[in-house]
Structures are given as structure tokens and as C-alpha cells.
Tab-separated table of C-alpha atoms in Angstrom:
chain	number	residue	atom	x	y	z
A	1	MET	CA	-0.005	0.258	-0.049
A	2	LEU	CA	1.623	3.683	-1.045
A	3	THR	CA	1.257	5.904	1.833
A	4	PRO	CA	2.640	9.055	2.338
A	5	ASP	CA	5.204	7.990	4.772
A	6	THR	CA	6.978	5.510	2.002
A	7	LEU	CA	7.139	8.020	-0.276
A	8	ILE	CA	8.507	11.140	2.102
A	9	THR	CA	11.503	9.336	3.821
A	10	PRO	CA	13.792	8.057	1.536
A	11	LEU	CA	13.338	11.779	-0.044
A	12	ILE	CA	13.806	13.333	3.766
A	13	GLN	CA	16.817	10.234	3.778
A	14	ALA	CA	18.479	11.905	0.808
A	15	LEU	CA	18.090	15.823	2.425
A	16	PRO	CA	21.777	15.862	3.611
A	17	ASP	CA	23.509	15.033	0.914
A	18	TRP	CA	21.565	18.088	-0.773
A	19	LEU	CA	21.723	20.634	1.865
A	20	PRO	CA	24.757	21.660	1.005
A	21	HIS	CA	23.240	22.741	-2.149
A	22	THR	CA	19.904	25.112	-1.498
A	23	GLU	CA	20.186	28.446	-0.051
A	24	TRP	CA	17.220	29.851	2.078
A	25	HIS	CA	15.015	30.897	-0.706
A	26	ASP	CA	14.944	27.771	-1.965
A	27	TRP	CA	13.016	26.499	0.950
A	28	VAL	CA	10.749	30.176	1.651
A	29	ILE	CA	6.975	26.976	1.273
A	30	VAL	CA	8.455	24.697	3.297
A	31	MET	CA	9.687	27.483	5.661
A	32	LEU	CA	5.606	28.659	6.075
A	33	SER	CA	4.581	24.765	6.164
A	34	PRO	CA	3.788	25.353	10.057
A	35	LEU	CA	1.662	28.215	9.740
A	36	PHE	CA	-0.554	26.398	7.232
A	37	LEU	CA	-0.524	23.406	9.858
A	38	LEU	CA	-1.396	25.624	12.316
A	39	ALA	CA	-4.452	27.020	10.522
A	40	VAL	CA	-5.542	23.405	9.565
A	41	GLY	CA	-5.614	22.544	12.314
A	42	LEU	CA	-7.630	25.544	13.829
A	43	GLU	CA	-10.372	25.188	11.592
A	44	TRP	CA	-10.453	21.154	11.926
A	45	TRP	CA	-11.670	22.527	15.319
A	46	HIS	CA	-13.803	25.160	14.080
A	47	TYR	CA	-15.578	22.531	11.959
A	48	HIS	CA	-15.608	19.608	13.544
A	49	ARG	CA	-18.744	19.481	16.033
A	50	GLN	CA	-20.331	20.574	12.454
A	51	ASP	CA	-18.843	17.579	10.606
A	52	ARG	CA	-20.210	15.088	13.095
A	53	GLN	CA	-24.201	16.045	12.380
A	54	THR	CA	-23.860	16.829	8.616
A	55	ALA	CA	-23.436	14.199	5.173
A	56	HIS	CA	-21.131	16.768	3.249
A	57	PRO	CA	-18.907	17.436	6.024
A	58	ILE	CA	-15.750	20.182	5.516
A	59	TYR	CA	-13.240	18.125	6.628
A	60	ALA	CA	-13.024	14.370	4.903
A	61	TRP	CA	-10.071	13.098	6.611
A	62	ALA	CA	-8.802	9.571	4.014
A	63	ASP	CA	-9.384	12.947	2.004
A	64	ALA	CA	-7.632	15.520	3.569
A	65	TRP	CA	-4.448	12.946	4.547
A	66	ALA	CA	-4.152	12.587	0.186
A	67	SER	CA	-3.870	16.035	-0.323
A	68	ILE	CA	-1.347	16.680	3.098
A	69	GLY	CA	-0.119	13.433	1.189
A	70	LEU	CA	0.391	14.147	-1.739
A	71	GLY	CA	1.860	18.195	-0.598
A	72	GLY	CA	4.577	17.074	1.955
A	73	VAL	CA	5.645	15.053	-0.969
A	74	TYR	CA	6.003	17.622	-3.401
A	75	LEU	CA	7.359	20.163	-1.163
A	76	VAL	CA	10.547	17.990	-0.461
A	77	LEU	CA	10.217	17.372	-4.441
A	78	ASP	CA	10.182	20.559	-5.385
A	79	VAL	CA	13.110	21.820	-3.315
A	80	PHE	CA	15.287	19.321	-4.981
A	81	ILE	CA	14.438	20.053	-8.395
A	82	VAL	CA	14.362	23.843	-7.385
A	83	ALA	CA	17.033	23.551	-6.683
A	84	GLY	CA	18.905	21.072	-8.953
A	85	LEU	CA	17.087	22.567	-12.075
A	86	VAL	CA	15.038	24.728	-12.504
A	87	LEU	CA	17.300	27.896	-11.366
A	88	PRO	CA	19.576	25.977	-13.012
A	89	ALA	CA	17.954	26.150	-16.501
A	90	MET	CA	16.859	29.677	-15.284
A	91	GLN	CA	20.626	31.339	-14.203
A	92	ALA	CA	21.924	29.910	-17.604
A	93	LEU	CA	18.825	31.958	-19.603
A	94	TYR	CA	18.957	34.836	-17.304
A	95	THR	CA	22.771	35.531	-19.211
A	96	TRP	CA	20.277	36.912	-22.248
A	97	ARG	CA	18.439	39.269	-20.781
A	98	LEU	CA	17.943	42.300	-21.701
A	99	THR	CA	18.503	44.650	-18.735
A	100	THR	CA	20.073	44.020	-15.495
A	101	ILE	CA	16.840	45.024	-13.481
A	102	ALA	CA	17.911	45.661	-9.454
A	103	ILE	CA	15.820	45.622	-6.795
A	104	THR	CA	13.732	48.041	-5.196
A	105	PRO	CA	10.168	48.515	-3.660
A	106	TRP	CA	8.669	49.629	-6.793
A	107	SER	CA	10.490	47.211	-9.018
A	108	LEU	CA	9.308	44.326	-6.134
A	109	LEU	CA	6.475	45.820	-6.915
A	110	ALA	CA	6.466	44.851	-11.336
A	111	LEU	CA	7.858	41.532	-10.056
A	112	TRP	CA	5.114	40.720	-7.921
A	113	LEU	CA	2.658	41.790	-10.799
A	114	GLY	CA	5.012	40.626	-14.311
A	115	VAL	CA	5.195	36.480	-12.081
A	116	GLU	CA	0.865	37.157	-10.681
A	117	PHE	CA	0.118	38.314	-15.010
A	118	CYS	CA	2.675	34.700	-16.023
A	119	TYR	CA	1.038	32.686	-12.861
A	120	TYR	CA	-2.299	33.986	-14.452
A	121	TRP	CA	-1.437	32.570	-17.668
A	122	PHE	CA	0.239	29.460	-16.613
A	123	HIS	CA	-2.752	28.670	-14.600
A	124	ARG	CA	-4.888	29.352	-17.419
A	125	ALA	CA	-3.350	26.671	-19.501
A	126	SER	CA	-3.666	24.446	-16.955
A	127	HIS	CA	-7.667	24.159	-17.932
A	128	ARG	CA	-7.009	24.998	-21.019
A	129	VAL	CA	-3.772	22.596	-22.311
A	130	ARG	CA	-4.479	19.617	-22.344
A	131	TRP	CA	-0.605	17.981	-21.084
A	132	PHE	CA	-0.735	21.333	-18.582
A	133	TRP	CA	-3.883	19.880	-17.276
A	134	CYS	CA	-2.884	15.753	-16.926
A	135	ALA	CA	-0.490	17.953	-13.891
A	136	HIS	CA	-2.871	20.138	-12.734
A	137	VAL	CA	-5.944	17.973	-12.493
A	138	VAL	CA	-4.433	17.184	-9.463
A	139	HIS	CA	-5.167	19.689	-7.275
A	140	HIS	CA	-8.624	19.728	-8.043
A	141	GLY	CA	-9.143	15.978	-7.680
A	142	SER	CA	-10.873	16.042	-4.046
A	143	GLU	CA	-14.578	16.934	-3.380
A	144	HIS	CA	-13.974	18.561	-0.081
A	145	MET	CA	-12.313	22.245	0.318
A	146	ASN	CA	-10.751	23.121	2.914
A	147	PHE	CA	-7.029	23.954	3.935
A	148	THR	CA	-5.313	20.559	3.237
A	149	THR	CA	-6.891	21.012	-0.244
A	150	ALA	CA	-4.673	23.877	-0.933
A	151	MET	CA	-1.802	20.991	-0.445
A	152	ARG	CA	-2.874	18.461	-2.627
A	153	GLN	CA	-0.057	18.917	-5.831
A	154	SER	CA	0.737	17.077	-8.664
A	155	TRP	CA	4.562	15.909	-8.459
A	156	LEU	CA	4.625	16.593	-11.616
A	157	TYR	CA	4.915	20.291	-12.601
A	158	SER	CA	7.892	20.824	-13.344
A	159	PHE	CA	7.787	17.609	-15.734
A	160	ALA	CA	4.613	19.904	-17.689
A	161	GLY	CA	7.091	22.341	-17.645
A	162	ASN	CA	5.001	25.442	-15.015
A	163	TRP	CA	8.020	26.992	-14.357
A	164	LEU	CA	8.671	27.774	-18.184
A	165	PHE	CA	6.008	30.436	-17.901
A	166	TYR	CA	7.974	32.999	-15.473
A	167	LEU	CA	10.947	32.991	-17.954
A	168	PRO	CA	9.669	36.402	-19.249
A	169	MET	CA	10.555	37.998	-16.266
A	170	VAL	CA	13.813	36.225	-16.033
A	171	LEU	CA	14.929	37.316	-19.918
A	172	ILE	CA	13.223	40.919	-18.784
A	173	GLY	CA	15.584	41.049	-16.427
A	174	TYR	CA	14.959	40.034	-13.021
A	175	ASP	CA	16.951	37.441	-10.973
A	176	PRO	CA	15.723	33.557	-10.780
A	177	VAL	CA	16.373	33.970	-7.154
A	178	TRP	CA	13.890	36.628	-6.826
A	179	VAL	CA	11.314	35.042	-9.350
A	180	MET	CA	11.780	31.702	-7.202
A	181	VAL	CA	10.764	33.849	-4.347
A	182	VAL	CA	8.418	36.328	-5.392
A	183	LEU	CA	6.163	33.047	-6.985
A	184	SER	CA	6.461	30.852	-3.511
A	185	LEU	CA	5.094	33.795	-1.967
A	186	ASN	CA	1.727	33.769	-4.171
A	187	LEU	CA	1.569	30.267	-4.307
A	188	GLY	CA	1.843	30.626	-0.083
A	189	TYR	CA	-1.119	33.342	0.022
A	190	GLN	CA	-3.101	31.001	-2.290
A	191	PHE	CA	-2.802	28.308	0.710
A	192	PHE	CA	-5.262	30.809	2.912
A	193	ILE	CA	-8.223	31.012	0.075
A	194	HIS	CA	-8.899	27.525	0.055
A	195	THR	CA	-11.724	28.197	2.849
A	196	GLN	CA	-15.255	28.250	3.341
A	197	TRP	CA	-14.802	30.009	7.120
A	198	VAL	CA	-14.336	33.195	5.383
A	199	THR	CA	-17.757	33.748	2.877
A	200	LYS	CA	-16.886	37.903	1.526
A	201	LEU	CA	-14.971	39.859	2.396
A	202	PRO	CA	-15.442	43.967	1.665
A	203	ARG	CA	-16.352	45.032	-2.209
A	204	PRO	CA	-13.061	46.606	-2.829
A	205	ILE	CA	-10.954	43.406	-1.939
A	206	GLU	CA	-13.331	40.987	-3.868
A	207	TYR	CA	-12.766	43.227	-6.894
A	208	LEU	CA	-8.989	43.452	-6.756
A	209	PHE	CA	-7.610	40.008	-4.979
A	210	ASN	CA	-8.033	36.627	-4.698
A	211	THR	CA	-10.856	35.745	-2.151
A	212	PRO	CA	-12.219	32.604	-0.986
A	213	SER	CA	-14.755	32.662	-2.250
A	214	HIS	CA	-13.611	33.748	-6.379
A	215	HIS	CA	-11.523	30.311	-6.096
A	216	ARG	CA	-14.188	28.545	-4.184
A	217	ALA	CA	-15.937	29.220	-7.583
A	218	HIS	CA	-13.825	27.813	-9.921
A	219	HIS	CA	-12.896	24.582	-7.848
A	220	GLY	CA	-16.677	23.987	-8.659
A	221	ARG	CA	-17.553	21.256	-11.589
A	222	ASN	CA	-21.261	23.347	-12.078
A	223	PRO	CA	-21.081	24.185	-15.841
A	224	GLN	CA	-20.565	28.146	-14.834
A	225	TYR	CA	-18.064	27.355	-13.164
A	226	ILE	CA	-15.528	25.188	-14.748
A	227	ASP	CA	-12.621	27.203	-16.119
A	228	ARG	CA	-12.824	30.591	-14.309
A	229	ASN	CA	-10.396	32.525	-11.694
A	230	TYR	CA	-7.747	31.375	-12.754
A	231	GLY	CA	-5.524	35.352	-10.694
A	232	GLY	CA	-3.654	34.379	-7.997
A	233	THR	CA	-3.195	37.093	-5.423
A	234	LEU	CA	-4.957	39.141	-7.883
A	235	ILE	CA	-8.636	39.256	-9.913
A	236	VAL	CA	-8.385	41.629	-12.462
A	237	PHE	CA	-6.589	39.534	-15.203
A	238	ASP	CA	-9.905	37.321	-14.908
A	239	ARG	CA	-11.519	40.427	-14.686
A	240	LEU	CA	-9.512	42.047	-18.025
A	241	PHE	CA	-9.471	39.163	-19.885
A	242	GLY	CA	-13.013	37.635	-19.530
A	243	THR	CA	-12.653	34.406	-16.716
A	244	PHE	CA	-14.365	36.490	-14.322
A	245	VAL	CA	-17.483	35.007	-12.154
A	246	GLU	CA	-18.664	36.193	-9.222
A	247	GLU	CA	-19.937	33.004	-6.520
A	248	VAL	CA	-22.997	32.688	-6.519
A	249	GLU	CA	-24.483	28.853	-5.979
A	250	ARG	CA	-22.748	26.715	-3.883
A	251	PRO	CA	-20.186	25.318	-5.454
A	252	ASP	CA	-19.903	21.238	-6.402
A	253	TYR	CA	-16.163	20.621	-5.947
A	254	GLY	CA	-14.080	18.393	-7.861
A	255	ILE	CA	-13.429	16.821	-11.475
A	256	VAL	CA	-16.748	16.062	-13.616
A	257	ARG	CA	-14.570	12.806	-14.421
A	258	GLN	CA	-14.361	12.151	-10.771
A	259	VAL	CA	-10.752	10.039	-9.373
A	260	HIS	CA	-12.368	8.205	-6.658
A	261	SER	CA	-9.385	7.193	-4.942
A	262	TYR	CA	-7.168	7.842	-2.222
A	263	ASN	CA	-3.849	6.363	-3.367
A	264	LEU	CA	-1.195	9.075	-3.966
A	265	LEU	CA	-0.306	7.070	-7.683
A	266	ARG	CA	-3.308	6.690	-9.260
A	267	LEU	CA	-4.283	10.160	-8.011
A	268	THR	CA	-0.676	12.147	-9.320
A	269	LEU	CA	-1.459	9.578	-12.940
A	270	HIS	CA	-4.441	8.745	-14.153
A	271	GLU	CA	-5.082	11.625	-16.103
A	272	TRP	CA	-1.152	10.580	-18.070
A	273	VAL	CA	-2.090	7.657	-18.188
A	274	ASP	CA	-5.786	8.862	-20.297
A	275	MET	CA	-4.645	10.826	-21.980
A	276	ILE	CA	-2.070	8.479	-23.091
A	277	ARG	CA	-4.527	5.625	-23.707
A	278	ASP	CA	-6.545	8.417	-26.155
A	279	ILE	CA	-2.979	8.858	-28.823
A	280	LEU	CA	-2.124	5.422	-28.402
A	281	ARG	CA	-5.548	4.663	-29.993
A	282	PRO	CA	-5.181	4.749	-33.591
A	283	GLY	CA	-6.008	7.686	-36.220
A	284	PRO	CA	-4.341	9.806	-38.080
A	285	LEU	CA	-1.277	10.930	-36.329
A	286	ALA	CA	-1.981	14.770	-36.294
A	287	LEU	CA	-5.733	14.253	-34.349
A	288	ARG	CA	-3.536	11.454	-32.078
A	289	LEU	CA	-0.989	14.174	-31.264
A	290	LYS	CA	-3.668	16.853	-30.886
A	291	HIS	CA	-4.431	15.214	-27.335
A	292	LEU	CA	-1.359	16.808	-26.362
A	293	TRP	CA	-2.696	20.429	-26.921
A	294	ALA	CA	-4.797	20.328	-27.650
A	295	PRO	CA	-8.229	21.603	-24.292
A	296	PRO	CA	-9.298	18.650	-21.890
A	297	GLU	CA	-12.670	18.591	-23.383
A	298	TRP	CA	-11.658	17.732	-26.204
A	299	ASP	CA	-12.172	13.976	-28.262
A	300	ARG	CA	-11.801	13.049	-31.658
A	301	THR	CA	-15.524	13.158	-32.753
A	302	GLN	CA	-15.252	16.373	-33.045
A	303	ASP	CA	-12.098	16.295	-35.796
A	304	ASN	CA	-13.018	12.693	-37.041
A	305	PRO	CA	-15.627	11.144	-35.760
A	306	GLY	CA	-14.463	7.409	-36.658
A	307	TYR	CA	-11.789	7.733	-33.710
A	308	ALA	CA	-14.292	9.149	-30.771
A	309	SER	CA	-12.585	8.916	-27.023
A	310	GLU	CA	-13.859	6.010	-25.656
A	311	ARG	CA	-15.157	7.664	-22.998
A	312	PRO	CA	-15.719	11.093	-22.663
A	313	ASN	CA	-13.950	14.017	-21.429
A	314	ARG	CA	-14.832	16.416	-18.891
A	315	PRO	CA	-17.865	19.489	-20.041
A	316	HIS	CA	-17.558	22.761	-21.978
A	317	HIS	CA	-19.572	25.802	-22.425
A	318	THR	CA	-18.510	26.948	-25.917
A	319	ALA	CA	-18.169	30.364	-24.808
A	320	ARG	CA	-16.694	30.182	-22.473
A	321	PRO	CA	-13.278	30.819	-22.994
């Protein structure tokens, strides 16, 4: 049986050999982990009596432990991958930068906005390109919304290429270390919007920032919520590019083609396996390869009825970006 312990322990045992090759900035999210766990404990305590009396609890511990296990492995892997691969690749590209931008309060603010803009497009691509969806679907796999849901992350984000979306900030002249630090803080902020504890915040905050209300809608599989509210810390780019939706109806959390499993490997790999199966099915090569970049709901019926998918992908409203 695959458990978080059998996955995390070998990684922790390898840490002494890796520690000399890491810096403080590689550990920003890890350093925030005690705060995350404290928030989980407080949220659980807030809901535990209510959860015992309802058929739809905020916390279901099998689900929560799966999320925590995925997140724990992700955190340790991310340190290895960022320190060993991502930052060296960014540093190599940094030699081709257009200019050098010194870090000042104003340039740091500009970097935050730039990283947020890049995150919006990474997140939008993660919903609209199946290759990226294969990694991101892990985060949407829980049918619960609580702080542990924020921990449910794919171990294959770096393999899928999420870091490529932030290269423009390196090319224009920001030190890759600062790009990754700001991204880590952006992701840290997002942990706290995975909750039902907070309903609505004051209107100016709801208008500018990504809030628990906006992000609950993002996690809903209700048709009106699918592929909406891609922002990280802000919601302004969703408003600008037409992908914003207000939380009105109570979100039904999870994915349309729900995977009912707590096995960490299955949760990580199921969409990759489905995509590869679709590619391997007989048919014209162009249509087979299109499964890599087409939206997750695309099937071959749309381009060639004779080569339809064996099972339908998730629905999508044709008028939605």
C-alpha cells in the first residue's frame, strides 16, 4: 500500500546530501509549512462538531490525508527540482537578459505584478491545454474545500513545464532567485483562499484580490464555474480577460470525471495515463498528437467521428474562454 510515509521518508533521508546545494530561498514554502498546519488545525477545530452532524462534512480525513501526503512529497521534491534543475536553467537563460533590474520597492512591486500575470496564463493553460491539465488536475481532485485541499499538488508540475511560464520575467532582467521567491509567496497566499470559513470580504477587496469566494467558484465543477477565476493573488486579470465569475450557487467541488481513490500514485498519474491511451488509439497522427495540446474536453468526434475517445472528457461551454 502506497502511503505518504513510504514516499516522504526516502526523500528526507536524502536531504543531508542535498542541503549543502540549497539556499534559504529554496525553502520559502517549506518554512511557511508550520503556519499552514496551524491553519489546518484551527479550521478543523472550527468545523469538527458540525462535521459530525452533517452528510457533507468540510473535512473527510481520508481525503485530507491524501491531500497532505501529496503536498508533503511535493514540497520536498520541489526543493530538489528547483535547486537542481529549474534555477540552473533560469540562471543560464538569465545571461541572455535584456537588462539587469535591481530590486527596489518599486521594482519588487512590478515583479509581483509580472509574476501574477505569468501565473494567470500558467493557470489558464493548465485548464485549457491537456498536457498541463494532466498535472493540474491533481489539485482539483478533492470533493472537499478546506485548507488541506491547497496542499493537493502534482509531483509532476516541473516535468509538465510550469516554470517555463515565468521565464519572461528572467529575460527582461529579474534575478531568477527573486522570481522564485515572489512566486513562492504568491503560492503561499493562495493556501489561505482554500476555505469555506471566510464568506465574503469587503467589496474593494473582492474586486481586486483573489479571495476564498472567488477561489471556491474556481474549484466548482458546476458548469458555470468550470475554467473561471485563474488569478493567484489578484482577480483583476480575470476581469480584464473575461474569465471572472462571481460565486452565487454553492460550488460542487471536484472534477467532472471524478477519480474516487486515495492512492497517491493514481491521483498523480490518472490523467497522464488517460491521455497516453488516447494518443495510442489508432487514427491519423495529427489527431492523435492533438490530445497533447487540445483542451481537456476535446475528443476526436469533433474532428473525425470515426476516432472518438472511448469515454467522454469533461464538458465545456463553447462560449467560455
